[in-house]
PDB file of C-alpha atoms in Angstrom:
ATOM      1  CA  UNK A   6       1.011  51.298 -44.030  1.00  0.00           C
ATOM      2  CA  UNK A   7      -0.849  49.949 -41.046  1.00  0.00           C
ATOM      3  CA  UNK A   8      -4.515  50.630 -40.616  1.00  0.00           C
ATOM      4  CA  UNK A   9      -6.360  51.475 -37.419  1.00  0.00           C
ATOM      5  CA  UNK A  10      -5.733  48.902 -34.724  1.00  0.00           C
ATOM      6  CA  UNK A  11      -7.730  48.237 -31.584  1.00  0.00           C
ATOM      7  CA  UNK A  12      -7.026  46.172 -28.513  1.00  0.00           C
ATOM      8  CA  UNK A  13      -8.125  43.920 -27.065  1.00  0.00           C
ATOM      9  CA  UNK A  14     -10.159  42.333 -29.843  1.00  0.00           C
ATOM     10  CA  UNK A  15     -12.404  40.673 -27.256  1.00  0.00           C
ATOM     11  CA  UNK A  16     -13.014  41.520 -23.628  1.00  0.00           C
ATOM     12  CA  UNK A  17     -15.186  39.623 -21.196  1.00  0.00           C
ATOM     13  CA  UNK A  18     -15.712  41.259 -17.830  1.00  0.00           C
ATOM     14  CA  UNK A  19     -17.942  41.022 -14.818  1.00  0.00           C
ATOM     15  CA  UNK A  20     -20.599  43.571 -14.041  1.00  0.00           C
ATOM     16  CA  UNK A  21     -19.184  46.394 -11.937  1.00  0.00           C
ATOM     17  CA  UNK A  22     -15.598  46.114 -13.184  1.00  0.00           C
ATOM     18  CA  UNK A  23     -13.799  48.865 -15.113  1.00  0.00           C
ATOM     19  CA  UNK A  24     -12.498  48.285 -18.655  1.00  0.00           C
ATOM     20  CA  UNK A  25     -10.105  50.182 -20.867  1.00  0.00           C
ATOM     21  CA  UNK A  26     -10.178  49.929 -24.645  1.00  0.00           C
ATOM     22  CA  UNK A  27      -7.335  51.130 -26.829  1.00  0.00           C
ATOM     23  CA  UNK A  28      -7.221  52.594 -30.328  1.00  0.00           C
ATOM     24  CA  UNK A  29      -4.112  53.228 -32.434  1.00  0.00           C
ATOM     25  CA  UNK A  30      -5.084  55.513 -35.334  1.00  0.00           C
ATOM     26  CA  UNK A  31      -3.379  55.773 -38.694  1.00  0.00           C
ATOM     27  CA  UNK A  32      -0.268  57.914 -38.385  1.00  0.00           C
ATOM     28  CA  UNK A  33      -0.940  61.524 -39.384  1.00  0.00           C
ATOM     29  CA  UNK A  34      -4.701  61.352 -38.938  1.00  0.00           C
ATOM     30  CA  UNK A  35      -5.883  64.251 -36.825  1.00  0.00           C
ATOM     31  CA  UNK A  36      -9.477  63.086 -36.339  1.00  0.00           C
ATOM     32  CA  UNK A  37     -10.470  60.162 -34.139  1.00  0.00           C
ATOM     33  CA  UNK A  38     -13.968  58.846 -33.429  1.00  0.00           C
ATOM     34  CA  UNK A  39     -15.351  56.251 -31.036  1.00  0.00           C
ATOM     35  CA  UNK A  40     -18.612  54.479 -31.816  1.00  0.00           C
ATOM     36  CA  UNK A  41     -20.676  51.767 -30.162  1.00  0.00           C
ATOM     37  CA  UNK A  42     -22.447  49.095 -32.208  1.00  0.00           C
ATOM     38  CA  UNK A  43     -24.981  46.870 -30.535  1.00  0.00           C
ATOM     39  CA  UNK A  44     -25.674  43.490 -32.098  1.00  0.00           C
ATOM     40  CA  UNK A  45     -27.214  43.831 -35.544  1.00  0.00           C
ATOM     41  CA  UNK A  46     -27.558  47.590 -35.310  1.00  0.00           C
ATOM     42  CA  UNK A  47     -25.993  50.737 -36.738  1.00  0.00           C
ATOM     43  CA  UNK A  48     -23.246  52.787 -35.139  1.00  0.00           C
ATOM     44  CA  UNK A  49     -23.860  55.095 -32.198  1.00  0.00           C
ATOM     45  CA  UNK A  50     -21.530  58.117 -31.986  1.00  0.00           C
ATOM     46  CA  UNK A  51     -19.717  58.386 -28.652  1.00  0.00           C
ATOM     47  CA  UNK A  52     -16.916  60.953 -28.878  1.00  0.00           C
ATOM     48  CA  UNK A  53     -14.812  62.850 -31.427  1.00  0.00           C
ATOM     49  CA  UNK A  54     -11.257  64.186 -31.150  1.00  0.00           C
ATOM     50  CA  UNK A  55      -9.678  66.619 -33.614  1.00  0.00           C
ATOM     51  CA  UNK A  56      -6.057  67.523 -33.030  1.00  0.00           C
ATOM     52  CA  UNK A  57      -5.618  69.546 -29.861  1.00  0.00           C
ATOM     53  CA  UNK A  58      -9.169  70.940 -29.879  1.00  0.00           C
ATOM     54  CA  UNK A  59     -11.597  70.152 -27.085  1.00  0.00           C
ATOM     55  CA  UNK A  60     -13.293  66.808 -27.831  1.00  0.00           C
ATOM     56  CA  UNK A  61     -16.984  66.525 -28.688  1.00  0.00           C
ATOM     57  CA  UNK A  62     -18.245  64.295 -25.879  1.00  0.00           C
ATOM     58  CA  UNK A  63     -21.929  64.742 -26.659  1.00  0.00           C
ATOM     59  CA  UNK A  64     -22.467  61.067 -27.496  1.00  0.00           C
ATOM     60  CA  UNK A  65     -21.171  59.566 -24.260  1.00  0.00           C
ATOM     61  CA  UNK A  66     -24.186  57.776 -22.715  1.00  0.00           C
ATOM     62  CA  UNK A  67     -23.310  58.350 -19.057  1.00  0.00           C
ATOM     63  CA  UNK A  68     -20.573  59.642 -16.786  1.00  0.00           C
ATOM     64  CA  UNK A  69     -19.277  56.076 -16.514  1.00  0.00           C
ATOM     65  CA  UNK A  70     -17.821  56.567 -19.993  1.00  0.00           C
ATOM     66  CA  UNK A  71     -14.714  58.660 -20.638  1.00  0.00           C
ATOM     67  CA  UNK A  72     -12.063  58.869 -23.318  1.00  0.00           C
ATOM     68  CA  UNK A  73      -8.661  60.415 -23.688  1.00  0.00           C
ATOM     69  CA  UNK A  74      -6.307  61.069 -26.540  1.00  0.00           C
ATOM     70  CA  UNK A  75      -2.746  62.269 -26.333  1.00  0.00           C
ATOM     71  CA  UNK A  76      -2.091  64.686 -29.178  1.00  0.00           C
ATOM     72  CA  UNK A  77      -2.742  62.907 -32.454  1.00  0.00           C
ATOM     73  CA  UNK A  78      -1.852  59.450 -31.229  1.00  0.00           C
ATOM     74  CA  UNK A  79      -3.360  56.681 -29.153  1.00  0.00           C
ATOM     75  CA  UNK A  80      -6.803  56.982 -27.608  1.00  0.00           C
ATOM     76  CA  UNK A  81      -8.316  55.037 -24.740  1.00  0.00           C
ATOM     77  CA  UNK A  82     -12.005  54.614 -23.967  1.00  0.00           C
ATOM     78  CA  UNK A  83     -12.707  53.773 -20.329  1.00  0.00           C
ATOM     79  CA  UNK A  84     -15.958  52.364 -19.014  1.00  0.00           C
ATOM     80  CA  UNK A  85     -16.291  52.358 -15.250  1.00  0.00           C
ATOM     81  CA  UNK A  86     -18.579  50.089 -13.255  1.00  0.00           C
ATOM     82  CA  UNK A  87     -19.645  48.187 -16.379  1.00  0.00           C
ATOM     83  CA  UNK A  88     -23.277  47.168 -16.825  1.00  0.00           C
ATOM     84  CA  UNK A  89     -24.731  44.410 -18.987  1.00  0.00           C
ATOM     85  CA  UNK A  90     -26.198  47.002 -21.363  1.00  0.00           C
ATOM     86  CA  UNK A  91     -22.621  48.114 -22.131  1.00  0.00           C
ATOM     87  CA  UNK A  92     -22.093  44.859 -24.042  1.00  0.00           C
ATOM     88  CA  UNK A  93     -21.416  45.812 -27.652  1.00  0.00           C
ATOM     89  CA  UNK A  94     -18.669  46.217 -30.219  1.00  0.00           C
ATOM     90  CA  UNK A  95     -16.722  49.427 -29.719  1.00  0.00           C
ATOM     91  CA  UNK A  96     -15.321  50.808 -32.961  1.00  0.00           C
ATOM     92  CA  UNK A  97     -12.634  53.426 -33.415  1.00  0.00           C
ATOM     93  CA  UNK A  98     -12.089  55.381 -36.635  1.00  0.00           C
ATOM     94  CA  UNK A  99      -9.503  57.926 -37.701  1.00  0.00           C
ATOM     95  CA  UNK A 100      -9.487  60.432 -40.529  1.00  0.00           C
ATOM     96  CA  UNK A 101      -8.220  63.688 -41.886  1.00  0.00           C
ATOM     97  CA  UNK A 102      -8.955  67.297 -41.001  1.00  0.00           C
ATOM     98  CA  UNK A 103     -11.971  67.881 -43.269  1.00  0.00           C
ATOM     99  CA  UNK A 104     -15.293  66.797 -41.803  1.00  0.00           C
ATOM    100  CA  UNK A 105     -16.342  64.813 -44.882  1.00  0.00           C
ATOM    101  CA  UNK A 106     -13.082  62.923 -45.129  1.00  0.00           C
ATOM    102  CA  UNK A 107     -13.226  59.158 -45.128  1.00  0.00           C
ATOM    103  CA  UNK A 108     -13.234  57.513 -41.745  1.00  0.00           C
ATOM    104  CA  UNK A 109     -10.952  54.479 -41.535  1.00  0.00           C
ATOM    105  CA  UNK A 110     -12.294  52.006 -39.033  1.00  0.00           C
ATOM    106  CA  UNK A 111     -10.514  49.526 -36.844  1.00  0.00           C
ATOM    107  CA  UNK A 112     -11.847  45.980 -36.387  1.00  0.00           C
ATOM    108  CA  UNK A 113     -13.453  46.860 -33.072  1.00  0.00           C
ATOM    109  CA  UNK A 114     -13.364  45.511 -29.533  1.00  0.00           C
ATOM    110  CA  UNK A 115     -16.186  43.140 -28.626  1.00  0.00           C
ATOM    111  CA  UNK A 116     -17.107  43.782 -24.999  1.00  0.00           C
ATOM    112  CA  UNK A 117     -19.210  41.286 -23.084  1.00  0.00           C
ATOM    113  CA  UNK A 118     -20.350  42.154 -19.585  1.00  0.00           C
ATOM    114  CA  UNK A 119     -21.544  39.138 -17.604  1.00  0.00           C
TER     115      UNK A 119
ATOM    116  CA  UNK B  14     -32.538  64.307 -32.380  1.00  0.00           C
ATOM    117  CA  UNK B  15     -31.366  63.474 -35.887  1.00  0.00           C
ATOM    118  CA  UNK B  16     -32.219  60.000 -37.118  1.00  0.00           C
ATOM    119  CA  UNK B  17     -31.481  58.118 -40.302  1.00  0.00           C
ATOM    120  CA  UNK B  18     -33.885  55.314 -41.108  1.00  0.00           C
ATOM    121  CA  UNK B  19     -32.821  52.658 -43.569  1.00  0.00           C
ATOM    122  CA  UNK B  20     -35.097  50.322 -45.457  1.00  0.00           C
ATOM    123  CA  UNK B  21     -35.391  47.505 -45.870  1.00  0.00           C
ATOM    124  CA  UNK B  22     -33.799  46.220 -42.685  1.00  0.00           C
ATOM    125  CA  UNK B  23     -33.074  42.816 -44.209  1.00  0.00           C
ATOM    126  CA  UNK B  24     -32.874  41.710 -47.821  1.00  0.00           C
ATOM    127  CA  UNK B  25     -32.194  38.250 -49.217  1.00  0.00           C
ATOM    128  CA  UNK B  26     -32.014  37.979 -52.987  1.00  0.00           C
ATOM    129  CA  UNK B  27     -30.702  35.705 -55.721  1.00  0.00           C
ATOM    130  CA  UNK B  28     -27.514  36.419 -57.616  1.00  0.00           C
ATOM    131  CA  UNK B  29     -28.193  38.602 -60.640  1.00  0.00           C
ATOM    132  CA  UNK B  30     -31.147  40.490 -59.170  1.00  0.00           C
ATOM    133  CA  UNK B  31     -31.257  44.252 -58.717  1.00  0.00           C
ATOM    134  CA  UNK B  32     -31.982  45.994 -55.416  1.00  0.00           C
ATOM    135  CA  UNK B  33     -32.335  49.432 -53.868  1.00  0.00           C
ATOM    136  CA  UNK B  34     -31.641  50.449 -50.292  1.00  0.00           C
ATOM    137  CA  UNK B  35     -33.081  53.670 -48.901  1.00  0.00           C
ATOM    138  CA  UNK B  36     -31.800  56.058 -46.255  1.00  0.00           C
ATOM    139  CA  UNK B  37     -34.288  58.680 -45.038  1.00  0.00           C
ATOM    140  CA  UNK B  38     -34.342  61.506 -42.527  1.00  0.00           C
ATOM    141  CA  UNK B  39     -36.310  64.628 -41.712  1.00  0.00           C
ATOM    142  CA  UNK B  40     -32.987  66.436 -41.156  1.00  0.00           C
ATOM    143  CA  UNK B  41     -30.675  68.063 -43.670  1.00  0.00           C
ATOM    144  CA  UNK B  42     -27.111  66.795 -43.844  1.00  0.00           C
ATOM    145  CA  UNK B  43     -23.965  68.479 -45.194  1.00  0.00           C
ATOM    146  CA  UNK B  44     -22.893  65.253 -46.822  1.00  0.00           C
ATOM    147  CA  UNK B  45     -23.756  61.602 -46.734  1.00  0.00           C
ATOM    148  CA  UNK B  46     -21.589  58.513 -46.840  1.00  0.00           C
ATOM    149  CA  UNK B  47     -22.337  54.870 -47.547  1.00  0.00           C
ATOM    150  CA  UNK B  48     -20.329  52.102 -45.895  1.00  0.00           C
ATOM    151  CA  UNK B  49     -20.303  48.321 -46.130  1.00  0.00           C
ATOM    152  CA  UNK B  50     -19.440  46.226 -43.101  1.00  0.00           C
ATOM    153  CA  UNK B  51     -18.584  42.535 -43.040  1.00  0.00           C
ATOM    154  CA  UNK B  52     -18.754  40.352 -39.918  1.00  0.00           C
ATOM    155  CA  UNK B  53     -15.941  40.982 -37.455  1.00  0.00           C
ATOM    156  CA  UNK B  54     -14.671  44.026 -39.304  1.00  0.00           C
ATOM    157  CA  UNK B  55     -15.161  47.763 -39.231  1.00  0.00           C
ATOM    158  CA  UNK B  56     -17.203  49.553 -41.916  1.00  0.00           C
ATOM    159  CA  UNK B  57     -15.449  50.443 -45.174  1.00  0.00           C
ATOM    160  CA  UNK B  58     -16.363  53.597 -47.080  1.00  0.00           C
ATOM    161  CA  UNK B  59     -18.037  53.111 -50.462  1.00  0.00           C
ATOM    162  CA  UNK B  60     -18.865  56.695 -51.430  1.00  0.00           C
ATOM    163  CA  UNK B  61     -19.368  60.257 -50.198  1.00  0.00           C
ATOM    164  CA  UNK B  62     -22.066  62.475 -51.738  1.00  0.00           C
ATOM    165  CA  UNK B  63     -22.087  66.182 -51.021  1.00  0.00           C
ATOM    166  CA  UNK B  64     -24.378  68.016 -53.439  1.00  0.00           C
ATOM    167  CA  UNK B  65     -28.172  67.724 -53.451  1.00  0.00           C
ATOM    168  CA  UNK B  66     -29.257  65.622 -56.433  1.00  0.00           C
ATOM    169  CA  UNK B  67     -25.771  64.193 -56.889  1.00  0.00           C
ATOM    170  CA  UNK B  68     -25.484  60.753 -58.475  1.00  0.00           C
ATOM    171  CA  UNK B  69     -22.323  58.682 -58.223  1.00  0.00           C
ATOM    172  CA  UNK B  70     -21.629  55.347 -59.853  1.00  0.00           C
ATOM    173  CA  UNK B  71     -19.151  52.786 -58.609  1.00  0.00           C
ATOM    174  CA  UNK B  72     -19.177  49.826 -60.995  1.00  0.00           C
ATOM    175  CA  UNK B  73     -22.536  48.111 -60.314  1.00  0.00           C
ATOM    176  CA  UNK B  74     -23.431  50.463 -57.448  1.00  0.00           C
ATOM    177  CA  UNK B  75     -25.296  53.741 -58.002  1.00  0.00           C
ATOM    178  CA  UNK B  76     -25.683  56.252 -55.186  1.00  0.00           C
ATOM    179  CA  UNK B  77     -28.024  59.233 -55.166  1.00  0.00           C
ATOM    180  CA  UNK B  78     -28.295  62.116 -52.708  1.00  0.00           C
ATOM    181  CA  UNK B  79     -31.761  63.659 -52.488  1.00  0.00           C
ATOM    182  CA  UNK B  80     -32.296  67.182 -53.805  1.00  0.00           C
ATOM    183  CA  UNK B  81     -33.024  68.443 -50.286  1.00  0.00           C
ATOM    184  CA  UNK B  82     -30.076  66.504 -48.809  1.00  0.00           C
ATOM    185  CA  UNK B  83     -32.375  64.605 -46.443  1.00  0.00           C
ATOM    186  CA  UNK B  84     -32.305  61.214 -48.098  1.00  0.00           C
ATOM    187  CA  UNK B  85     -30.204  58.911 -50.212  1.00  0.00           C
ATOM    188  CA  UNK B  86     -30.446  55.646 -52.091  1.00  0.00           C
ATOM    189  CA  UNK B  87     -28.082  52.873 -53.067  1.00  0.00           C
ATOM    190  CA  UNK B  88     -28.934  50.774 -56.105  1.00  0.00           C
ATOM    191  CA  UNK B  89     -27.059  47.569 -56.897  1.00  0.00           C
ATOM    192  CA  UNK B  90     -27.361  46.064 -60.359  1.00  0.00           C
ATOM    193  CA  UNK B  91     -26.882  42.341 -60.922  1.00  0.00           C
ATOM    194  CA  UNK B  92     -26.041  41.562 -57.300  1.00  0.00           C
ATOM    195  CA  UNK B  93     -23.267  39.082 -56.572  1.00  0.00           C
ATOM    196  CA  UNK B  94     -22.550  36.984 -53.452  1.00  0.00           C
ATOM    197  CA  UNK B  95     -19.588  39.275 -52.754  1.00  0.00           C
ATOM    198  CA  UNK B  96     -22.054  42.132 -52.200  1.00  0.00           C
ATOM    199  CA  UNK B  97     -23.290  40.408 -49.050  1.00  0.00           C
ATOM    200  CA  UNK B  98     -22.869  42.546 -45.944  1.00  0.00           C
ATOM    201  CA  UNK B  99     -24.312  45.258 -43.739  1.00  0.00           C
ATOM    202  CA  UNK B 100     -24.837  48.534 -45.606  1.00  0.00           C
ATOM    203  CA  UNK B 101     -24.788  51.690 -43.523  1.00  0.00           C
ATOM    204  CA  UNK B 102     -25.509  55.271 -44.472  1.00  0.00           C
ATOM    205  CA  UNK B 103     -24.013  58.091 -42.396  1.00  0.00           C
ATOM    206  CA  UNK B 104     -25.035  61.723 -42.524  1.00  0.00           C
ATOM    207  CA  UNK B 105     -22.791  64.572 -41.448  1.00  0.00           C
ATOM    208  CA  UNK B 106     -24.607  67.080 -39.252  1.00  0.00           C
ATOM    209  CA  UNK B 107     -24.283  70.615 -40.587  1.00  0.00           C
ATOM    210  CA  UNK B 108     -21.589  72.669 -38.894  1.00  0.00           C
ATOM    211  CA  UNK B 109     -20.224  69.714 -36.935  1.00  0.00           C
ATOM    212  CA  UNK B 110     -17.949  66.737 -37.339  1.00  0.00           C
ATOM    213  CA  UNK B 111     -20.584  64.374 -35.969  1.00  0.00           C
ATOM    214  CA  UNK B 112     -21.805  61.544 -38.161  1.00  0.00           C
ATOM    215  CA  UNK B 113     -25.252  60.092 -37.622  1.00  0.00           C
ATOM    216  CA  UNK B 114     -25.352  56.481 -38.771  1.00  0.00           C
ATOM    217  CA  UNK B 115     -28.410  54.783 -40.164  1.00  0.00           C
ATOM    218  CA  UNK B 116     -30.001  51.671 -38.732  1.00  0.00           C
ATOM    219  CA  UNK B 117     -28.377  49.466 -41.396  1.00  0.00           C
ATOM    220  CA  UNK B 118     -29.557  47.119 -44.143  1.00  0.00           C
ATOM    221  CA  UNK B 119     -28.340  43.555 -43.982  1.00  0.00           C
ATOM    222  CA  UNK B 120     -28.034  42.151 -47.505  1.00  0.00           C
ATOM    223  CA  UNK B 121     -27.551  38.513 -48.396  1.00  0.00           C
ATOM    224  CA  UNK B 122     -27.002  37.504 -51.998  1.00  0.00           C
ATOM    225  CA  UNK B 123     -27.502  33.827 -52.684  1.00  0.00           C
ATOM    226  CA  UNK B 124     -25.516  32.057 -55.404  1.00  0.00           C
TER     227      UNK B 124
END
């Protein structure tokens, strides 16, 4: 079966533009996470979706960041009015219902804001 | 704010040597996971530890969860070049689904 896929793999944008990043989770996975990874660093939690429950948005760094997920399928992370400090790899992971289940990560989207 | 500090940050060793990576926090976690990440890819789960004092072995890798569930260690015996990568620990905050990731340890094993 297919793993988690993300698109685009690379995105270069100009400061001030909006970007949309897409994540296709593994079919049947109810949990979906977005993380940000700055160069050479660990992962920073952004947002968590679990089924039809209200998402945990506590990790979103500013109101320029938002994410949506339709049911248990595709999720999009939108960054409005991008800033240079938004440059990072954005990783998506999906998993099962239990909190300690394995998270399966996609390859990430490398965002560069010029 | 919960933080997970990993040490060392960087480690370069010769093939066949042993090493230990540490993951420390002042917070208690429900469970702790270790991942390995290679360049251009997402992290891949190595192990999940749940019980304080738990020890798990995966071939040449030994993982331990501290008795108080605030810290963990990863020990690699007879390291091989294929062990090269970024090792990340991730603690699950109690009562939530939020994982706090450590700062990472970048390991390079030279042939």
